[in-house]
CSV table of C-alpha atoms in Angstrom, one decimal:
chain,number,residue,atom,x,y,z
A,1,UNK,CA,-0.2,0.5,0.2
A,2,UNK,CA,2.8,2.8,1.1
A,3,UNK,CA,4.2,1.6,-2.1
A,4,UNK,CA,1.7,2.2,-4.5
A,5,UNK,CA,1.5,6.1,-2.6
A,6,UNK,CA,4.9,6.6,-3.5
A,7,UNK,CA,4.5,5.9,-6.6
A,8,UNK,CA,1.1,7.6,-7.5
A,9,UNK,CA,2.1,10.7,-5.8
A,10,UNK,CA,5.3,10.3,-8.2
A,11,UNK,CA,3.2,10.2,-11.7
A,12,UNK,CA,1.3,13.2,-10.4
A,13,UNK,CA,4.3,15.3,-9.8
A,14,UNK,CA,6.1,13.9,-13.2
A,15,UNK,CA,3.3,15.7,-14.8
A,16,UNK,CA,2.6,18.9,-13.2
A,17,UNK,CA,3.8,22.1,-15.1
A,18,UNK,CA,6.8,23.7,-12.7
A,19,UNK,CA,7.8,19.6,-12.3
A,20,UNK,CA,8.9,19.1,-16.4
A,21,UNK,CA,10.0,22.7,-16.9
A,22,UNK,CA,12.6,21.8,-14.5
A,23,UNK,CA,12.4,18.5,-16.2
A,24,UNK,CA,13.4,20.0,-19.7
A,25,UNK,CA,16.0,22.4,-18.5
A,26,UNK,CA,18.4,20.0,-16.8
A,27,UNK,CA,17.9,18.2,-19.8
A,28,UNK,CA,19.3,21.5,-21.9
A,29,UNK,CA,21.4,22.7,-19.6
A,30,UNK,CA,23.3,19.1,-19.9
A,31,UNK,CA,23.9,20.0,-23.5
A,32,UNK,CA,24.4,23.3,-22.7
A,33,UNK,CA,27.7,22.0,-20.4
A,34,UNK,CA,29.3,20.7,-23.7
A,35,UNK,CA,29.9,24.1,-25.0
A,36,UNK,CA,33.6,25.4,-24.6
A,37,UNK,CA,33.0,27.8,-21.2
A,38,UNK,CA,36.6,29.5,-23.2
A,39,UNK,CA,34.4,31.3,-25.8
A,40,UNK,CA,30.6,31.0,-24.1
A,41,UNK,CA,29.0,32.3,-21.1
A,42,UNK,CA,26.4,30.3,-19.8
A,43,UNK,CA,23.7,31.3,-17.6
A,44,UNK,CA,20.9,28.8,-16.1
A,45,UNK,CA,17.2,29.6,-14.1
A,46,UNK,CA,17.9,33.4,-14.7
A,47,UNK,CA,15.3,36.1,-12.9
A,48,UNK,CA,16.4,39.0,-14.1
A,49,UNK,CA,14.9,43.0,-13.1
A,50,UNK,CA,12.3,43.7,-15.9
A,51,UNK,CA,11.9,46.6,-18.1
A,52,UNK,CA,8.4,47.6,-16.5
A,53,UNK,CA,9.1,47.3,-12.6
A,54,UNK,CA,8.8,43.4,-12.5
A,55,UNK,CA,11.1,40.6,-12.8
A,56,UNK,CA,11.5,37.9,-15.3
A,57,UNK,CA,12.9,34.1,-15.0
A,58,UNK,CA,14.8,32.6,-17.7
A,59,UNK,CA,16.0,29.4,-18.4
A,60,UNK,CA,19.4,29.7,-20.1
A,61,UNK,CA,21.3,33.0,-22.0
A,62,UNK,CA,24.4,31.9,-23.5
A,63,UNK,CA,26.9,35.0,-24.4
A,64,UNK,CA,29.0,34.3,-27.2
A,65,UNK,CA,31.2,36.1,-29.7
A,66,UNK,CA,28.2,36.0,-32.0
A,67,UNK,CA,26.2,37.7,-29.7
A,68,UNK,CA,23.1,36.7,-27.2
A,69,UNK,CA,21.5,33.4,-27.3
A,70,UNK,CA,18.0,33.3,-24.9
A,71,UNK,CA,16.5,29.8,-24.3
A,72,UNK,CA,13.3,29.2,-23.7
A,73,UNK,CA,12.6,25.6,-22.7
A,74,UNK,CA,9.6,23.5,-23.4
A,75,UNK,CA,9.7,20.3,-21.8
A,76,UNK,CA,6.6,19.4,-24.8
A,77,UNK,CA,6.2,16.1,-26.4
A,78,UNK,CA,3.9,15.0,-29.1
A,79,UNK,CA,3.7,17.1,-32.2
A,80,UNK,CA,3.9,20.0,-32.1
A,81,UNK,CA,1.9,23.6,-34.5
A,82,UNK,CA,2.1,27.1,-34.7
A,83,UNK,CA,3.4,30.8,-36.4
A,84,UNK,CA,5.8,32.7,-34.9
A,85,UNK,CA,3.1,35.3,-35.3
A,86,UNK,CA,0.2,33.6,-33.6
A,87,UNK,CA,-1.1,33.8,-29.8
A,88,UNK,CA,-1.1,30.4,-28.7
A,89,UNK,CA,0.2,27.0,-30.6
A,90,UNK,CA,-0.4,23.5,-31.0
A,91,UNK,CA,0.2,20.8,-29.0
A,92,UNK,CA,-0.6,17.3,-30.8
A,93,UNK,CA,-1.2,14.2,-28.7
A,94,UNK,CA,-2.6,11.4,-30.5
A,95,UNK,CA,-6.3,13.2,-32.0
A,96,UNK,CA,-6.0,15.0,-28.6
A,97,UNK,CA,-5.4,19.1,-28.8
A,98,UNK,CA,-3.8,21.6,-26.2
A,99,UNK,CA,-3.3,24.9,-26.8
A,100,UNK,CA,-0.6,26.8,-25.2
A,101,UNK,CA,1.2,30.4,-25.6
A,102,UNK,CA,3.3,31.5,-27.2
A,103,UNK,CA,6.6,30.4,-26.4
A,104,UNK,CA,9.1,32.7,-29.0
A,105,UNK,CA,6.1,35.5,-27.7
A,106,UNK,CA,6.7,34.8,-23.9
A,107,UNK,CA,11.2,34.8,-24.8
A,108,UNK,CA,10.9,38.4,-26.9
A,109,UNK,CA,10.0,39.5,-23.1
A,110,UNK,CA,13.5,38.0,-22.1
A,111,UNK,CA,15.4,39.4,-24.0
A,112,UNK,CA,14.0,42.9,-23.8
A,113,UNK,CA,14.3,43.0,-20.1
A,114,UNK,CA,18.6,41.7,-20.6
A,115,UNK,CA,18.6,44.5,-23.5
A,116,UNK,CA,17.1,46.7,-20.2
A,117,UNK,CA,20.3,45.6,-18.0
A,118,UNK,CA,22.8,45.7,-21.1
A,119,UNK,CA,21.8,48.8,-22.6
A,120,UNK,CA,20.9,49.5,-25.7
A,121,UNK,CA,24.1,48.6,-27.3
A,122,UNK,CA,23.0,48.1,-30.9
A,123,UNK,CA,26.3,46.0,-32.1
A,124,UNK,CA,24.7,42.6,-29.9
A,125,UNK,CA,22.9,40.8,-31.8
A,126,UNK,CA,19.6,38.6,-30.0
A,127,UNK,CA,19.2,34.8,-30.8
A,128,UNK,CA,15.4,34.2,-30.3
A,129,UNK,CA,15.6,30.7,-29.0
A,130,UNK,CA,13.3,28.1,-28.1
A,131,UNK,CA,14.4,24.5,-27.3
A,132,UNK,CA,11.4,21.5,-27.3
A,133,UNK,CA,12.7,18.3,-25.1
A,134,UNK,CA,12.8,14.9,-26.7
A,135,UNK,CA,9.3,13.9,-26.4
A,136,UNK,CA,8.1,16.3,-28.7
A,137,UNK,CA,8.0,16.4,-32.6
A,138,UNK,CA,8.7,20.1,-34.5
A,139,UNK,CA,5.8,18.9,-37.5
A,140,UNK,CA,4.7,22.5,-38.5
A,141,UNK,CA,6.8,25.3,-36.6
A,142,UNK,CA,6.6,28.7,-39.3
A,143,UNK,CA,9.2,31.1,-38.1
A,144,UNK,CA,10.5,33.4,-40.0
A,145,UNK,CA,11.8,36.4,-38.7
A,146,UNK,CA,15.7,37.1,-38.6
A,147,UNK,CA,17.5,34.6,-35.9
A,148,UNK,CA,14.7,33.6,-34.2
A,149,UNK,CA,14.6,29.7,-33.7
A,150,UNK,CA,12.8,26.9,-32.9
A,151,UNK,CA,14.8,23.4,-33.1
A,152,UNK,CA,15.0,20.1,-31.0
A,153,UNK,CA,17.4,20.0,-28.1
A,154,UNK,CA,20.0,17.4,-30.1
A,155,UNK,CA,20.0,20.8,-32.7
A,156,UNK,CA,21.4,23.5,-29.6
A,157,UNK,CA,24.5,22.8,-29.5
A,158,UNK,CA,24.9,22.7,-33.7
A,159,UNK,CA,22.5,26.3,-33.9
A,160,UNK,CA,24.9,27.3,-31.2
A,161,UNK,CA,28.4,26.7,-32.4
A,162,UNK,CA,27.8,27.6,-36.4
A,163,UNK,CA,27.2,31.3,-35.6
A,164,UNK,CA,31.0,31.6,-35.8
A,165,UNK,CA,30.4,35.3,-36.1
A,166,UNK,CA,33.5,37.4,-34.8
A,167,UNK,CA,31.4,40.5,-33.6
A,168,UNK,CA,31.3,40.8,-29.3
A,169,UNK,CA,35.3,41.1,-28.5
A,170,UNK,CA,36.4,38.4,-25.4
A,171,UNK,CA,36.6,41.5,-22.9
A,172,UNK,CA,33.0,42.9,-24.0
A,173,UNK,CA,31.6,39.4,-24.1
A,174,UNK,CA,33.6,39.2,-20.2
A,175,UNK,CA,31.3,42.4,-19.1
A,176,UNK,CA,28.6,41.1,-20.2
A,177,UNK,CA,28.1,37.8,-17.8
A,178,UNK,CA,29.9,40.1,-15.0
A,179,UNK,CA,26.8,43.4,-15.4
A,180,UNK,CA,23.8,40.1,-16.2
A,181,UNK,CA,25.3,38.3,-12.4
A,182,UNK,CA,25.8,42.0,-10.9
A,183,UNK,CA,22.0,42.0,-11.7
A,184,UNK,CA,20.5,38.7,-10.7
A,185,UNK,CA,18.1,37.9,-7.9
A,186,UNK,CA,19.5,35.8,-5.9
A,187,UNK,CA,18.3,36.8,-2.3
A,188,UNK,CA,16.0,34.6,-0.4
A,189,UNK,CA,12.3,34.5,-1.3
A,190,UNK,CA,13.6,36.2,-5.3
A,191,UNK,CA,12.1,33.0,-7.3
A,192,UNK,CA,9.0,32.9,-5.1
A,193,UNK,CA,7.9,35.9,-5.7
A,194,UNK,CA,8.2,36.6,-8.9
A,195,UNK,CA,5.9,32.8,-8.8
A,196,UNK,CA,3.4,35.2,-7.4
A,197,UNK,CA,3.5,37.8,-9.3
A,198,UNK,CA,3.1,35.9,-12.3
A,199,UNK,CA,0.8,34.9,-11.5
A,200,UNK,CA,-1.4,37.6,-9.8
A,201,UNK,CA,-0.7,38.8,-13.8
A,202,UNK,CA,-2.5,36.0,-15.4
A,203,UNK,CA,-5.3,36.5,-13.1
A,204,UNK,CA,-5.7,40.3,-14.1
A,205,UNK,CA,-5.6,39.7,-18.0
A,206,UNK,CA,-8.7,36.8,-18.1
A,207,UNK,CA,-10.2,39.1,-15.4
A,208,UNK,CA,-9.6,42.4,-18.6
A,209,UNK,CA,-10.5,39.1,-21.8
A,210,UNK,CA,-14.1,38.5,-19.7
A,211,UNK,CA,-15.0,41.4,-19.5
A,212,UNK,CA,-14.8,42.4,-23.3
A,213,UNK,CA,-11.4,44.6,-22.9
A,214,UNK,CA,-7.7,43.6,-24.6
A,215,UNK,CA,-5.5,43.5,-22.0
A,216,UNK,CA,-2.8,44.2,-24.6
A,217,UNK,CA,-3.5,47.1,-26.2
A,218,UNK,CA,-6.7,48.3,-24.0
A,219,UNK,CA,-9.5,48.2,-27.3
A,220,UNK,CA,-12.1,45.3,-27.3
A,221,UNK,CA,-12.5,41.0,-27.7
A,222,UNK,CA,-14.8,41.0,-30.8
A,223,UNK,CA,-16.2,38.6,-32.9
A,224,UNK,CA,-13.6,38.1,-35.4
A,225,UNK,CA,-13.4,35.9,-39.0
A,226,UNK,CA,-10.7,33.5,-40.1
A,227,UNK,CA,-8.7,34.7,-44.3
A,228,UNK,CA,-7.9,31.1,-43.8
A,229,UNK,CA,-10.7,28.7,-43.1
A,230,UNK,CA,-14.0,31.3,-42.5
A,231,UNK,CA,-13.4,30.1,-38.6
A,232,UNK,CA,-14.7,32.2,-36.3
A,233,UNK,CA,-12.8,34.1,-33.0
A,234,UNK,CA,-12.9,36.3,-30.5
A,235,UNK,CA,-10.2,39.2,-30.7
A,236,UNK,CA,-8.8,42.5,-30.5
A,237,UNK,CA,-10.8,45.2,-32.2
A,238,UNK,CA,-7.7,47.0,-33.6
A,239,UNK,CA,-5.9,44.4,-35.1
A,240,UNK,CA,-3.8,44.9,-37.5
A,241,UNK,CA,-2.0,46.6,-35.4
A,242,UNK,CA,-2.9,44.2,-32.2
A,243,UNK,CA,-2.6,40.8,-32.9
A,244,UNK,CA,-4.9,39.2,-29.4
A,245,UNK,CA,-6.9,36.6,-29.7
A,246,UNK,CA,-8.2,34.6,-27.1
């Protein structure tokens, strides 16, 4: 009986988003350890202040001579479909479909937080990288923007190492690393505060949508029709300036 309960608790924990996220980040961390530490400065699970006075938690940052790789990890399984412009992507497991927020958009906010800390240095390229774990198949994800990538975990090292541009000097690279270290929030309770703030923001966003208000620009949530298939959906009245949809 005790063994059964232990196994049951373990199964529940393994399916929780927090635990699945930690497993995915650990898998990516294992791969990033293979990078030459003389050529790359690597940060994991970094909590930084954001532009709006809040905080942002970044899975992985790799500072290189070619620029800064900002990496968002998704430990999902099944087929992954999406478009870099759409608000939500789709995870398909057999016939079951599950929507999730566009991770490229989420990671763009991480890049802006780093830019805020380092200042507007135009010569630094930023690479928006979303990595899916070994259980996922990137079946149909459309990405056309420069320096934007959606890859499997086995493609990650090759992606980073193939960028051989010498844009940032060794001295500048070390300076960036020290700046990020100095701004990292490591005090006791920082992570708990961040998670509480994220939950509150999500609740406020949901409340605005329920009231028919676009949480992105303040416009109205109205019925819209897809040009692709004629289906109806809820979206912002300020389209195309605002592409928020429910």
